[in-house]
Short mmCIF file of the C-alpha atoms (twelve columns), coordinates in Angstrom:
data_MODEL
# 
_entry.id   MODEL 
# 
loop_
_atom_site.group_PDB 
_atom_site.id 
_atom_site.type_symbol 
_atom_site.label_atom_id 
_atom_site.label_alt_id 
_atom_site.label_comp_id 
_atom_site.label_asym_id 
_atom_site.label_seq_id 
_atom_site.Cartn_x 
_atom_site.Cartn_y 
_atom_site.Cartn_z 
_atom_site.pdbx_PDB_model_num 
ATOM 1   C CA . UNK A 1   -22.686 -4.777  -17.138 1 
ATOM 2   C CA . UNK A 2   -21.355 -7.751  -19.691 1 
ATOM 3   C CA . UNK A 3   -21.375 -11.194 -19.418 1 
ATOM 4   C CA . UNK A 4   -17.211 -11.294 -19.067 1 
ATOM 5   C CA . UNK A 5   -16.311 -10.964 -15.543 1 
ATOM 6   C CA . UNK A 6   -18.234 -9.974  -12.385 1 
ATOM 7   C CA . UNK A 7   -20.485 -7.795  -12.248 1 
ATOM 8   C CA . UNK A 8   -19.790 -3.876  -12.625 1 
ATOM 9   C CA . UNK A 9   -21.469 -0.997  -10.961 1 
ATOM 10  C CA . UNK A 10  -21.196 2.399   -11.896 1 
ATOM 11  C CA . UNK A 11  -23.244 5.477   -13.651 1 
ATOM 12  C CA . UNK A 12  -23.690 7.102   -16.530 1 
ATOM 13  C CA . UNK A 13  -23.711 11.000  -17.472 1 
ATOM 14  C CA . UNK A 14  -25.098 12.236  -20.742 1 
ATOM 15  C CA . UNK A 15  -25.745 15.634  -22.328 1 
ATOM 16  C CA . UNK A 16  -29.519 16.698  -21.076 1 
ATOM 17  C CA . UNK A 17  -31.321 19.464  -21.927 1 
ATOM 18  C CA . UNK A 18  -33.761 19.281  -18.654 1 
ATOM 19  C CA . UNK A 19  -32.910 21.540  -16.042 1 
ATOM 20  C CA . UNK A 20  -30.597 19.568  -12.809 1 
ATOM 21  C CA . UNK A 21  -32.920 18.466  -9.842  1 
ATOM 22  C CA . UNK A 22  -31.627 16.539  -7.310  1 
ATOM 23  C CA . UNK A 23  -30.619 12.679  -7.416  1 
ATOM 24  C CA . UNK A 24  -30.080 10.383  -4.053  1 
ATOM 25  C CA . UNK A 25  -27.820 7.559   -4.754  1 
ATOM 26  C CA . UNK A 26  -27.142 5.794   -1.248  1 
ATOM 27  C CA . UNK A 27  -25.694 8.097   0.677   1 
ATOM 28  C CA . UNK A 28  -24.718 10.617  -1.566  1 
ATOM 29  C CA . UNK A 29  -27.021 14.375  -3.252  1 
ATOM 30  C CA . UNK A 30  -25.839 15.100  -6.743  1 
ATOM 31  C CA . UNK A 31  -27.408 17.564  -9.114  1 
ATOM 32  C CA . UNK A 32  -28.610 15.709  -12.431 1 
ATOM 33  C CA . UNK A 33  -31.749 14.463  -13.889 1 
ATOM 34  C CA . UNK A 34  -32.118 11.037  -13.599 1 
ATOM 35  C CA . UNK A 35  -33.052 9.119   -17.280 1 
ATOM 36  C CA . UNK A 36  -32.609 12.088  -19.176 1 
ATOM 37  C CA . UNK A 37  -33.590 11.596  -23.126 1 
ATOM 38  C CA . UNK A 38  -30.015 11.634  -24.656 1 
ATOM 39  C CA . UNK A 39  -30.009 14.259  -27.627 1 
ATOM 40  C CA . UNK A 40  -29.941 13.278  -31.335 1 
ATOM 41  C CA . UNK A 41  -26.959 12.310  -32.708 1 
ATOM 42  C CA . UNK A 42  -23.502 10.788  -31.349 1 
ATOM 43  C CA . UNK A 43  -21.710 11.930  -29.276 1 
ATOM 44  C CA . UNK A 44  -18.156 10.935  -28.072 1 
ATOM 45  C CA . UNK A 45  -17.316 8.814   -24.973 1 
ATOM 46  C CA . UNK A 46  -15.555 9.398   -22.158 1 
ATOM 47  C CA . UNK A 47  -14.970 6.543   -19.380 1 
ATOM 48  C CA . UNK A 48  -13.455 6.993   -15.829 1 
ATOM 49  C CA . UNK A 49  -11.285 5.186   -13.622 1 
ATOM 50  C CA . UNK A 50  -11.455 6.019   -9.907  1 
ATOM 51  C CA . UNK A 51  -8.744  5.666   -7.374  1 
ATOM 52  C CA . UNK A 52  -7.788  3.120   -5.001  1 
ATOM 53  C CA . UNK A 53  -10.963 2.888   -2.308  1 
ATOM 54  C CA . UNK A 54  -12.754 5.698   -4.404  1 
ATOM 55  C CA . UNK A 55  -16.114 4.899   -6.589  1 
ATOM 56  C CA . UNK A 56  -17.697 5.646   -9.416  1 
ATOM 57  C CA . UNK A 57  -18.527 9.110   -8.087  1 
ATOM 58  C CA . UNK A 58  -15.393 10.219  -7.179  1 
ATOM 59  C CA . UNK A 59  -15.566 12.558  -9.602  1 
ATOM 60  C CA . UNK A 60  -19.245 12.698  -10.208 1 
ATOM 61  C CA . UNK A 61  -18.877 17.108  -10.883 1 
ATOM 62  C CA . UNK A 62  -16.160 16.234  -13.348 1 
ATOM 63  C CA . UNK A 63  -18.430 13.383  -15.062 1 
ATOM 64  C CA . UNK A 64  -21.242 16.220  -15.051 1 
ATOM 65  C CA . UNK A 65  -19.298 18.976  -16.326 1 
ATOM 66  C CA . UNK A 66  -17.835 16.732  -19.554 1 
ATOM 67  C CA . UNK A 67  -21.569 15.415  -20.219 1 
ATOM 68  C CA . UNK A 68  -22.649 19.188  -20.335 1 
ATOM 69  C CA . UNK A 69  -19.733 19.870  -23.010 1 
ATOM 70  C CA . UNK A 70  -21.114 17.040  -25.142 1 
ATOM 71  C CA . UNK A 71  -19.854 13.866  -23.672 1 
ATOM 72  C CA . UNK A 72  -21.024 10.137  -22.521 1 
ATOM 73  C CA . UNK A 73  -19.439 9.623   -19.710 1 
ATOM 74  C CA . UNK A 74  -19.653 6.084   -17.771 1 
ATOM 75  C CA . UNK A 75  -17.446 5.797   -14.437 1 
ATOM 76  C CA . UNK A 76  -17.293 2.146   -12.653 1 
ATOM 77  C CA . UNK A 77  -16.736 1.061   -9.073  1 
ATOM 78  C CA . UNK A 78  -13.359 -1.428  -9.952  1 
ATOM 79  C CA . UNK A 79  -14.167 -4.534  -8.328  1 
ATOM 80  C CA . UNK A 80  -12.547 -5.222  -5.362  1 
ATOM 81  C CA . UNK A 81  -11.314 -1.792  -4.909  1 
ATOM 82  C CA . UNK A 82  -13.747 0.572   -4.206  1 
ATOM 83  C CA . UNK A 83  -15.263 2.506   -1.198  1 
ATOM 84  C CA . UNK A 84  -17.791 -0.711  -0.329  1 
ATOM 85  C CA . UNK A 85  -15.218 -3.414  -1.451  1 
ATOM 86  C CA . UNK A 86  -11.833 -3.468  -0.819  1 
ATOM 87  C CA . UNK A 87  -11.267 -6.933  -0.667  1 
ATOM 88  C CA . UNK A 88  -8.555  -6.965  -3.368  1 
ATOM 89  C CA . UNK A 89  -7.402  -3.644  -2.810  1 
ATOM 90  C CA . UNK A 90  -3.716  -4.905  -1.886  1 
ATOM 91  C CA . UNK A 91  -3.132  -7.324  -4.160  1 
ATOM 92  C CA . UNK A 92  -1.206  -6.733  -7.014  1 
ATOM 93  C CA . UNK A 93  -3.794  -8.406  -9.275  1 
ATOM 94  C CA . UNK A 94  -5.679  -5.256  -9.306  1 
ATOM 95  C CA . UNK A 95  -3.251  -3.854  -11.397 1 
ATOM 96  C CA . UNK A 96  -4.329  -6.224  -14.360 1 
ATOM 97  C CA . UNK A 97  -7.947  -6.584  -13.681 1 
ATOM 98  C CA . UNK A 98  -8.993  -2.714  -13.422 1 
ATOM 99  C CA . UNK A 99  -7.846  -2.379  -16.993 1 
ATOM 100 C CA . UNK A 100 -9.866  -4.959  -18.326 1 
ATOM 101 C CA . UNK A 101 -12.737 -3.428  -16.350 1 
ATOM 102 C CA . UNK A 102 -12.562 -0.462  -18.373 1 
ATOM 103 C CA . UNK A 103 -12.264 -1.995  -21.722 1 
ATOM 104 C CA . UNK A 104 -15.791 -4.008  -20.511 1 
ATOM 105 C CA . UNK A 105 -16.746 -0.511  -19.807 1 
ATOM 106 C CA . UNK A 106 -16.275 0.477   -23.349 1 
ATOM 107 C CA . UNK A 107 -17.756 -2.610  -24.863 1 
ATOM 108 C CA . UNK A 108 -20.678 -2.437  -22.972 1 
ATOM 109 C CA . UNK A 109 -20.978 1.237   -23.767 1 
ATOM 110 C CA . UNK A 110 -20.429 0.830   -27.831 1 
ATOM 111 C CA . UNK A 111 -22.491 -2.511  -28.090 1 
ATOM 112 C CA . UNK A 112 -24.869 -3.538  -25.382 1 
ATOM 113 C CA . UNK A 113 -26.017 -0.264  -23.944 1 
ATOM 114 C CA . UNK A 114 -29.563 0.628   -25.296 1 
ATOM 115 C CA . UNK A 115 -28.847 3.900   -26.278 1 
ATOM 116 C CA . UNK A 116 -25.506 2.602   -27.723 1 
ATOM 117 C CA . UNK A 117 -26.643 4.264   -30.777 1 
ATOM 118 C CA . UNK A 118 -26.217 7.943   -29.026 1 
ATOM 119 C CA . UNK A 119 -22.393 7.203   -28.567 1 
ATOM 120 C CA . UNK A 120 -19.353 7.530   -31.117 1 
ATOM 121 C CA . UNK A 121 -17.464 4.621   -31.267 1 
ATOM 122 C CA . UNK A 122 -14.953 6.667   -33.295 1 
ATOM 123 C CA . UNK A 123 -14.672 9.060   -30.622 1 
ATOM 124 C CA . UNK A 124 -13.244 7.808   -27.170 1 
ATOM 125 C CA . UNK A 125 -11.036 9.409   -24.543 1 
ATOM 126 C CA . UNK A 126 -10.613 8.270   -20.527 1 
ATOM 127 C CA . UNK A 127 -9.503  9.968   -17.617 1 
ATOM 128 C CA . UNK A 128 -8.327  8.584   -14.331 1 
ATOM 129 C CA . UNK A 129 -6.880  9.184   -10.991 1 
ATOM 130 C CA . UNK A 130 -4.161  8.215   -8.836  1 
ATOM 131 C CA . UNK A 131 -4.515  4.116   -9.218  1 
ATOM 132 C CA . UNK A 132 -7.460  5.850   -11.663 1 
ATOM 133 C CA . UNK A 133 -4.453  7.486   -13.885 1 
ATOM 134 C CA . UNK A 134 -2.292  4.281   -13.959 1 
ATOM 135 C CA . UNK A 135 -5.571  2.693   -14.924 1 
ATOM 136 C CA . UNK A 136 -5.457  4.416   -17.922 1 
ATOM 137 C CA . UNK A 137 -1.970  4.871   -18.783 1 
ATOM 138 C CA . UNK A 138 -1.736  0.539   -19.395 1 
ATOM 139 C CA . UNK A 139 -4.494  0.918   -21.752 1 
ATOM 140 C CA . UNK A 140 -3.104  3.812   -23.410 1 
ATOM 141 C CA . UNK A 141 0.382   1.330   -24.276 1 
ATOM 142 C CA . UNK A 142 1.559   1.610   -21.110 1 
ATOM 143 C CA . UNK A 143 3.980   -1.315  -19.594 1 
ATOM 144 C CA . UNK A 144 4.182   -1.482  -15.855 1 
ATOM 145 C CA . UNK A 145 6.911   -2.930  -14.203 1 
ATOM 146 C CA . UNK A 146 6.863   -3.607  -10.755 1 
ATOM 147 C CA . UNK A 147 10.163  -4.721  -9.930  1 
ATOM 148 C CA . UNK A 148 11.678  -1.542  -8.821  1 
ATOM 149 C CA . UNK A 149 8.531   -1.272  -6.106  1 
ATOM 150 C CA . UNK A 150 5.767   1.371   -5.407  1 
ATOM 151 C CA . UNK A 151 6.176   4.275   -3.191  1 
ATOM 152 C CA . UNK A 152 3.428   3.140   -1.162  1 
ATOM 153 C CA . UNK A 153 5.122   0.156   0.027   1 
ATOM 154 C CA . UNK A 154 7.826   2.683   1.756   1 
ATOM 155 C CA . UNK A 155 4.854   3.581   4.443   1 
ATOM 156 C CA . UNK A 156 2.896   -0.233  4.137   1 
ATOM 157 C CA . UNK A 157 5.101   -3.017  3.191   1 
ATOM 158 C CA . UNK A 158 2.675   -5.644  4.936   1 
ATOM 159 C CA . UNK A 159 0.772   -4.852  2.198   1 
ATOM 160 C CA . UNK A 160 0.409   -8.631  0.131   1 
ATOM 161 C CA . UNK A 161 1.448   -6.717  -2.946  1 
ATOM 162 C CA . UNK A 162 4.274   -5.226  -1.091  1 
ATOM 163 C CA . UNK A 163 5.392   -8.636  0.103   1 
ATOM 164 C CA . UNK A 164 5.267   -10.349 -3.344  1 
ATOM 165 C CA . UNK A 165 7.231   -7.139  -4.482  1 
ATOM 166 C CA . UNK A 166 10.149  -7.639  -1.872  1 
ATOM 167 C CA . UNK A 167 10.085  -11.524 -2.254  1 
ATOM 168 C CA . UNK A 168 10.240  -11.151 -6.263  1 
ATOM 169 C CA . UNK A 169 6.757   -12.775 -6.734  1 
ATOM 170 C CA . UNK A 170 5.714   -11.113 -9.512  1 
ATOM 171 C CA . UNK A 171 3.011   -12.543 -11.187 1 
ATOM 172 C CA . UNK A 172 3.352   -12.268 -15.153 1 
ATOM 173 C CA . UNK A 173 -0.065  -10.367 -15.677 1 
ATOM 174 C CA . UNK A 174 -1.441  -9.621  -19.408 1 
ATOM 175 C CA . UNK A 175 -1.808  -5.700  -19.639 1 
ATOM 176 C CA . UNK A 176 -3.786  -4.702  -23.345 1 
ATOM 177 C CA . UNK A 177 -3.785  -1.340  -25.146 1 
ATOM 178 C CA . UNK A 178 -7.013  -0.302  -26.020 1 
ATOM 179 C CA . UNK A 179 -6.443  1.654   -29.136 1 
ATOM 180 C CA . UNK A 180 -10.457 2.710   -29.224 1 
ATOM 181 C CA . UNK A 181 -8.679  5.270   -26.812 1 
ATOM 182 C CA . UNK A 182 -7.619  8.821   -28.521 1 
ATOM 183 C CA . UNK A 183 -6.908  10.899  -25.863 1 
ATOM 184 C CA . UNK A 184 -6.277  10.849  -22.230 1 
ATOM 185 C CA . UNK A 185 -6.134  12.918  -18.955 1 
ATOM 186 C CA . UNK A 186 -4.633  11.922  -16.401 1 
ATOM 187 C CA . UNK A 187 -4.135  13.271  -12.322 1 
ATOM 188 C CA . UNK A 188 -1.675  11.835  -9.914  1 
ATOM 189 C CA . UNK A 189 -0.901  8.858   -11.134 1 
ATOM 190 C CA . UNK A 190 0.460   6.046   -9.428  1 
ATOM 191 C CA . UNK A 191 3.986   5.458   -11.130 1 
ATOM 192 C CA . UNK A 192 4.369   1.662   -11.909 1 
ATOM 193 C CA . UNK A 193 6.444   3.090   -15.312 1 
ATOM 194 C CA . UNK A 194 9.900   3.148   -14.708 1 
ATOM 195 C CA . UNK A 195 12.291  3.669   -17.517 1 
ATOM 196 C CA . UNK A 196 11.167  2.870   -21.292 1 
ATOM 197 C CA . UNK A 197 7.687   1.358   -19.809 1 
ATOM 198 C CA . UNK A 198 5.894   4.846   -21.338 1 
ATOM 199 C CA . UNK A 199 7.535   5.054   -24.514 1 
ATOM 200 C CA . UNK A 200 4.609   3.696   -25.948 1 
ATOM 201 C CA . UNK A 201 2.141   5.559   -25.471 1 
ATOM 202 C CA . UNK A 202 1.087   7.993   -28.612 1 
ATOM 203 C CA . UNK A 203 -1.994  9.131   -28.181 1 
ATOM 204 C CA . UNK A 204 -2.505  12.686  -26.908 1 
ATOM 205 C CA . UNK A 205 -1.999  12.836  -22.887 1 
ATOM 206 C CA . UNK A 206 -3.173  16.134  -20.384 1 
ATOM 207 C CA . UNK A 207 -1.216  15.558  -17.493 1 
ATOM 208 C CA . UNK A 208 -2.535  17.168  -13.719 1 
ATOM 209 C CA . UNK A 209 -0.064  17.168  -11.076 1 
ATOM 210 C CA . UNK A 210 -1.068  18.143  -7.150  1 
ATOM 211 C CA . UNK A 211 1.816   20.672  -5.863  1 
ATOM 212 C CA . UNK A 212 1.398   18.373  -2.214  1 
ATOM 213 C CA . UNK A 213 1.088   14.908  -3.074  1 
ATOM 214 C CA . UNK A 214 -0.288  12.429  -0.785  1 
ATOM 215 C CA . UNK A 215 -1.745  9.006   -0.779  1 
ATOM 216 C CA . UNK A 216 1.798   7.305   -1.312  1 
ATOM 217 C CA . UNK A 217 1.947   9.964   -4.750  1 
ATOM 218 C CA . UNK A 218 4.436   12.475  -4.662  1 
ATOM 219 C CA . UNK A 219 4.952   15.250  -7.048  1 
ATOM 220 C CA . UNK A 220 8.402   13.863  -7.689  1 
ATOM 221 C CA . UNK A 221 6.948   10.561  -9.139  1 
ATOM 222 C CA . UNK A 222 4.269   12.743  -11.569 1 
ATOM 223 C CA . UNK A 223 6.947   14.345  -12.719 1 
ATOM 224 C CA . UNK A 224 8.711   11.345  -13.683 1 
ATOM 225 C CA . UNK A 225 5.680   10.113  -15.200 1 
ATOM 226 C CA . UNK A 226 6.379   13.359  -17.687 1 
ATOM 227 C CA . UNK A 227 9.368   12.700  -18.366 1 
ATOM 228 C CA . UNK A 228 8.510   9.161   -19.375 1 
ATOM 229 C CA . UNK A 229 5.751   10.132  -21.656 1 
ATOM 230 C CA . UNK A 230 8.048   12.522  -23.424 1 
ATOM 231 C CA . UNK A 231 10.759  10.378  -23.760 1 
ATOM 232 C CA . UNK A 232 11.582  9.433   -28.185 1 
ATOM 233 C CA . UNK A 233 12.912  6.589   -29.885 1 
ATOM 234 C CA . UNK A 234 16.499  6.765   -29.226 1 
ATOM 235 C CA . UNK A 235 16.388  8.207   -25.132 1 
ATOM 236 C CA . UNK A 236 15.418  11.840  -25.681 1 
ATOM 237 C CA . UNK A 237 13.168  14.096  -23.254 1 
ATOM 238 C CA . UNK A 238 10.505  16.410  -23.553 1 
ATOM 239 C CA . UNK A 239 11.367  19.863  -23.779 1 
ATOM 240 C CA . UNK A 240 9.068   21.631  -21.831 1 
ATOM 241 C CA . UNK A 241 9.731   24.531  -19.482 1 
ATOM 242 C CA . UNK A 242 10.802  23.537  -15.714 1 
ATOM 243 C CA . UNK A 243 7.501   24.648  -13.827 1 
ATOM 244 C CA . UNK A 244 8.497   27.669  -11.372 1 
ATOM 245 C CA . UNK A 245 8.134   26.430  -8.013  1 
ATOM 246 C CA . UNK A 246 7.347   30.032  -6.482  1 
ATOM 247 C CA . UNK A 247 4.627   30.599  -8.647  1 
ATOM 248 C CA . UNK A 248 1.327   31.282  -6.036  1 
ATOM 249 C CA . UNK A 249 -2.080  30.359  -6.299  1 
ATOM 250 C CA . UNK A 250 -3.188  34.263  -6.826  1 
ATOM 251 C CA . UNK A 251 -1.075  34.282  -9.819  1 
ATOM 252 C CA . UNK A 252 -3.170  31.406  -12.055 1 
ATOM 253 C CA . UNK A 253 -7.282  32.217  -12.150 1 
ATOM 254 C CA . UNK A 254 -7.276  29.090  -12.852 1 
ATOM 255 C CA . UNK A 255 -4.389  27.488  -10.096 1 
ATOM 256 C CA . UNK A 256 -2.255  25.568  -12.609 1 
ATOM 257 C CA . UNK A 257 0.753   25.957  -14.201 1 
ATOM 258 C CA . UNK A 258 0.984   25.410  -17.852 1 
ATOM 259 C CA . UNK A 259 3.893   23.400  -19.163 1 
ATOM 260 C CA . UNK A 260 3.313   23.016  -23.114 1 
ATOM 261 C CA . UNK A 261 0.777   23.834  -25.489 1 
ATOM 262 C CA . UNK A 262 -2.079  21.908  -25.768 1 
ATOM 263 C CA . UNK A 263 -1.647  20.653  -29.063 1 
ATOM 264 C CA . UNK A 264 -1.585  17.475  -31.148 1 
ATOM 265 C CA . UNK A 265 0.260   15.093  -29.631 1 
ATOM 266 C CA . UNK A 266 2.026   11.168  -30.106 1 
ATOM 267 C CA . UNK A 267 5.140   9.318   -29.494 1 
ATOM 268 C CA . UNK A 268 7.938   12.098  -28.502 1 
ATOM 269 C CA . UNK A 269 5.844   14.668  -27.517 1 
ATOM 270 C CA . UNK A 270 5.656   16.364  -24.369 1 
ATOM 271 C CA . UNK A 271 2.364   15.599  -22.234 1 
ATOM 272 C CA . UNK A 272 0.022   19.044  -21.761 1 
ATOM 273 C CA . UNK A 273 1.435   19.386  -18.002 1 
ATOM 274 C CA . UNK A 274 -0.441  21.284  -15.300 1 
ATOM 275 C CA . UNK A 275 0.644   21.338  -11.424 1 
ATOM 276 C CA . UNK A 276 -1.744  22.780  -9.141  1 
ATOM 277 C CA . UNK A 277 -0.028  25.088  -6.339  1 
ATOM 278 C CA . UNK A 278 -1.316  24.298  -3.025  1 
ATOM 279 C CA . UNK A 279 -3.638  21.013  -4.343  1 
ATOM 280 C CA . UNK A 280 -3.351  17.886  -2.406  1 
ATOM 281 C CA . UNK A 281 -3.752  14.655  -3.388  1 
ATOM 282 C CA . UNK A 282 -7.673  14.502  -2.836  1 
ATOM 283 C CA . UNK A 283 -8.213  18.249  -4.607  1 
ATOM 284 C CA . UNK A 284 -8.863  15.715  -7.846  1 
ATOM 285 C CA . UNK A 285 -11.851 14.519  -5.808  1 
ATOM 286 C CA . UNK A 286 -15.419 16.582  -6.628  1 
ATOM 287 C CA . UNK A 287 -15.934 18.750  -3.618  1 
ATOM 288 C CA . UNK A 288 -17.148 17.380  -0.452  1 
ATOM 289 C CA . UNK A 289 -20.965 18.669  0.930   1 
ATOM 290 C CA . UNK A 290 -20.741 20.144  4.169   1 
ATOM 291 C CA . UNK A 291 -21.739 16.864  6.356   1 
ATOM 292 C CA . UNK A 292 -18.492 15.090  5.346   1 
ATOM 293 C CA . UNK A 293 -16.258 18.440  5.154   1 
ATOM 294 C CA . UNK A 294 -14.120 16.309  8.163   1 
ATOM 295 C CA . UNK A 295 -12.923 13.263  6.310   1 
ATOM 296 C CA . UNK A 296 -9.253  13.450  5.448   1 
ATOM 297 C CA . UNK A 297 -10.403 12.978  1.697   1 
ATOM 298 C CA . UNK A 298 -12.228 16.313  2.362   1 
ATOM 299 C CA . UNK A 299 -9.058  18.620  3.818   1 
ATOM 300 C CA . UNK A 300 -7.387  21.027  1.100   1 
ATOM 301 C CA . UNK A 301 -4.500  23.013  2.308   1 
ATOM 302 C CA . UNK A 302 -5.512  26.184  4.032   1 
ATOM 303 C CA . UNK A 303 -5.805  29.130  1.104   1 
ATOM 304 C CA . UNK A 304 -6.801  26.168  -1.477  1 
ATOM 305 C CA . UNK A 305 -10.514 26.294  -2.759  1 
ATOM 306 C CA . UNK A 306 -11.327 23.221  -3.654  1 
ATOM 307 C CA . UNK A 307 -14.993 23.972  -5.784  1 
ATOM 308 C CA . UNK A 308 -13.047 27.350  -7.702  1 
ATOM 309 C CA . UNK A 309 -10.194 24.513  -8.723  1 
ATOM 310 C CA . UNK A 310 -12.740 22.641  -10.141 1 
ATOM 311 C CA . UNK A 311 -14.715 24.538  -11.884 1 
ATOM 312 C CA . UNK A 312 -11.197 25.764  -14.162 1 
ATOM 313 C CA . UNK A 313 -10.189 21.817  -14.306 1 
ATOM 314 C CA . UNK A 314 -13.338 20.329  -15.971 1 
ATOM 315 C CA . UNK A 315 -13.561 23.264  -18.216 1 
ATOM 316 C CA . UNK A 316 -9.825  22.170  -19.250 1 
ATOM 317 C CA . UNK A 317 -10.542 18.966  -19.561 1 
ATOM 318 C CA . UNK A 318 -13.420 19.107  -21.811 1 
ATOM 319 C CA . UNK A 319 -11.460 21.681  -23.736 1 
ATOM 320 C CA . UNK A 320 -8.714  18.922  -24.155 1 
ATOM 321 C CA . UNK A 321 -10.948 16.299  -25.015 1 
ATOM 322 C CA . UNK A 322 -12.678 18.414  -27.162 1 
ATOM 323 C CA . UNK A 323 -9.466  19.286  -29.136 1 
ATOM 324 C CA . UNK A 324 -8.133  15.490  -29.315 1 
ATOM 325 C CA . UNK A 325 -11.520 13.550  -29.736 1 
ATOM 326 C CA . UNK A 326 -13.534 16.319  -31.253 1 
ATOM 327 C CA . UNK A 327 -16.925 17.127  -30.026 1 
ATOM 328 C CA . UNK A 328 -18.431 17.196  -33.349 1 
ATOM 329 C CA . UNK A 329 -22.134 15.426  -32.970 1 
ATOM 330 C CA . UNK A 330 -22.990 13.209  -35.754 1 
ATOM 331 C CA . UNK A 331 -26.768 13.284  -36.945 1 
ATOM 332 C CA . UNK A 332 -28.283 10.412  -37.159 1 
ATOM 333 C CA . UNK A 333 -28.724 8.606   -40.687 1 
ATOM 334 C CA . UNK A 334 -32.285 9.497   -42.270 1 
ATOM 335 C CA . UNK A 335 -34.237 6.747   -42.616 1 
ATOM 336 C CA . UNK A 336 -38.091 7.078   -44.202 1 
ATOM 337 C CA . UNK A 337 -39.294 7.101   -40.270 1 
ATOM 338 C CA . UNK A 338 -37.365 10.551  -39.287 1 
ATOM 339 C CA . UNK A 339 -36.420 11.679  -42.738 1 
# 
C-alpha cells in the first residue's frame, strides 16, 4: 500500500450508484460492485481496524453500509495478525505496529490512492474491534500501559506477550495520536488503559458494549473503558445513567441500550454508550453465510439475531459519524474542463 513498512492488504468501499452484484474474494460472497466510479465530490473517510485473527472483512456489511451513507471506507488485514497470518499475533509488538498500520492506511488513502481526490482529508473517523477498538483508541490519544496485564493472559499466560508481561519485559514502544481522526466508534475493546491512560482522548467516541463478552473481553473491562474516557482533569467521572441490567432484547428495536446523548463530545465527556443484551463477543462480526453458520465466530446466544442487530448498528454508526465528521460532499473545484 506505501513504501513504509510491509506490505498491506485490505479493500476499499465507496458510495456507488450501480446496483450490488456479487463479488468472490477467496473464499468469501459479498454483495458490491467491484470498481465502481466513485461519485463527484469528497467524501469523508472512514478506516477499520479488525480484531485479533480477523481480516479486512470482518466487518465487510458494516464497511458496505457506511459507504452507502456517503463514506470511503478502507479496512486492512494488520500484518501478522490476521486470519492467514498470525505469526505475530502474541507478541506484544502488535500493539505498536497495528497503529502505525492504520495511519499508512490514511496516508495512502489521502495521498497515493488514485482517486485520492474523491476523499476529504478534512473529514476522517475510524472504527475498530476488540484488538480493532484498542487499535483505535492509541491513535485517538490513547496511552496503553501494560503493566497491570491483559485479561487474556488469565486463560493463556504461555502467551510470549503474557510472559514478557509477568517477567516485567516491557518493551518501551512509540504509540502516536493521529489527530486527522475526528470521531471514533468503538466495540469491545481490549482494555490496555488503566487509570489516567484515556484522559486524553477528546475527540467524539460511540462506545458498543456486548452484554456476554468473550474472547478474553468482558463487559466489566468495556465498562471501565467508559469510565476512563469520561474521566476530567482533576479525577471526575462521566455522569451517565447505570445501564439496567434487566432490560430484554424485545424491549430495544434496535437491541441496545442508550447511555448518553449522542452529542458533541471532547475531554470530560461521557462516551455515546450502547450495550447490546444478549450479543456476544463475535455479534460485532458481519453475519456468517450459511456454510460457516458452525464456527464458534458464527454462534450468537439463542434468541439473539445476529443480521436484525446489524442492520440497527451500521445505521447508528453512520448516524454518529455523520453527526461528528459530517457527511457534507464537497463539489469539486470548476476548472474550464468541467465548468
Amino acid at each position: 500500500m506505501d513504501m513504509n513498512g510491509p506490505a498491506l492488504t485490505g479493500g476499499i468501499w465507496t458510495p456507488c450508484a450501480a446496483p450490488a452484484t456479487e463479488i468472490k474474494l477467496g473464499g468469501n460472497t459479498i454483495p458490491g460492485v467491484l470498481n465502481c466510479a466513485v461519485p463527484e465530490g469528497r467524501h469523508p473517510l472512514i478506516v477499520m481496524s479488525h480484531g485479533s485473527a480477523g481480516s479486512f472483512l470482518s466487518h465487510h456489511d458494516t464497511a458496505a453500509a457506511l459507504a452507502d451513507a456517503g463514506f470511503v471506507v478502507a479496512a486492512i488485514n494488520h500484518v501478522g495478525d490476521n486470519a492467514q497470518d498470525r505469526s505475530r499475533q502474541g507478541y506484544l509488538s502488535i500493539f505498536s505496529t497495528r497503529p502505525r498500520e492504520i495511519r499508512r492506511v490514511i496516508d495512502y488513502m489521502t495521498t497515493a490512492w488514485p482517486q485520492q481526490a474523491r476523499v476529504d482529508a478534512a473529514k476522517i473517523g475510524a472504527f475498530g474491534f476488540s484488538r480493532g477498538a484498542y487499535t483505535v483508541l492509541v491513535l485517538a490519544g490513547a496511552k496503553p500501559d501494560f503493566q497491570a496485564g491483559l485479561a487474556v493472559c488469565q486463560d493463556a499466560p504461555t502467551l510470549p506477550m503474557c510472559r514478557d508481561i509477568a517477567s516485567g519485559k516491557i518493551p518501551q514502544q512509540p504509540y502516536v495520536q493521529d489527530a486527522r481522526i475526528k470521531a471514533v466508534v468503538i466495540a469491545d475493546p481490549l482494555n490496555a488503559f488503566p487509570g489516567n491512560a484515556l484522559q486524553a482522548v477528546k475527540i467524539p467516541v460511540q462506545l458498543w458494549a456486548s452484554e456476554l463478552g468473550g474472547d478474553g473481553v468482558t463487559l466489566a473491562g468495556v465498562e471501565a473503558v467508559r469510565l476512563g474516557l469520561g474521566q476530567v482533569e482533576g479525577g471526575g467521572q462521566d455522569q451517565s445513567q447505570d445501564r439496567d441490567k434487566k432490560q430484554s432484547q424485545d424491549q430495544s428495536q434496535d437491541q441496545t441500550q442508550d447511555q448518553s446523548q449522542d452529542k458533541d463530545q471532547g475531554r470530560g465527556h461521557a462516551p455515546n454508550y450502547q450495550v447490546v443484551a444478549g450479543a456476544g463477543h463475535f455479534a460485532f462480526l458481519a453475519p456468517c453465510p450459511p456454510d460457516q453458520a458452525q464456527a464458534d465466530i458464527c454462534q450468537d446466544a439463542p434468541g439473539f439475531d445476529r443480521r436484525q442487530f446489524h442492520q440497527a448498528w451500521n445505521a447508528r454508526m453512520a448516524a454518529f459519524f455523520k453527526a461528528h465528521i459530517s457527511d457534507t460532499v464537497i463539489p469539486p473545484t470548476p476548472t474550464p474542463a468541467n465548468r
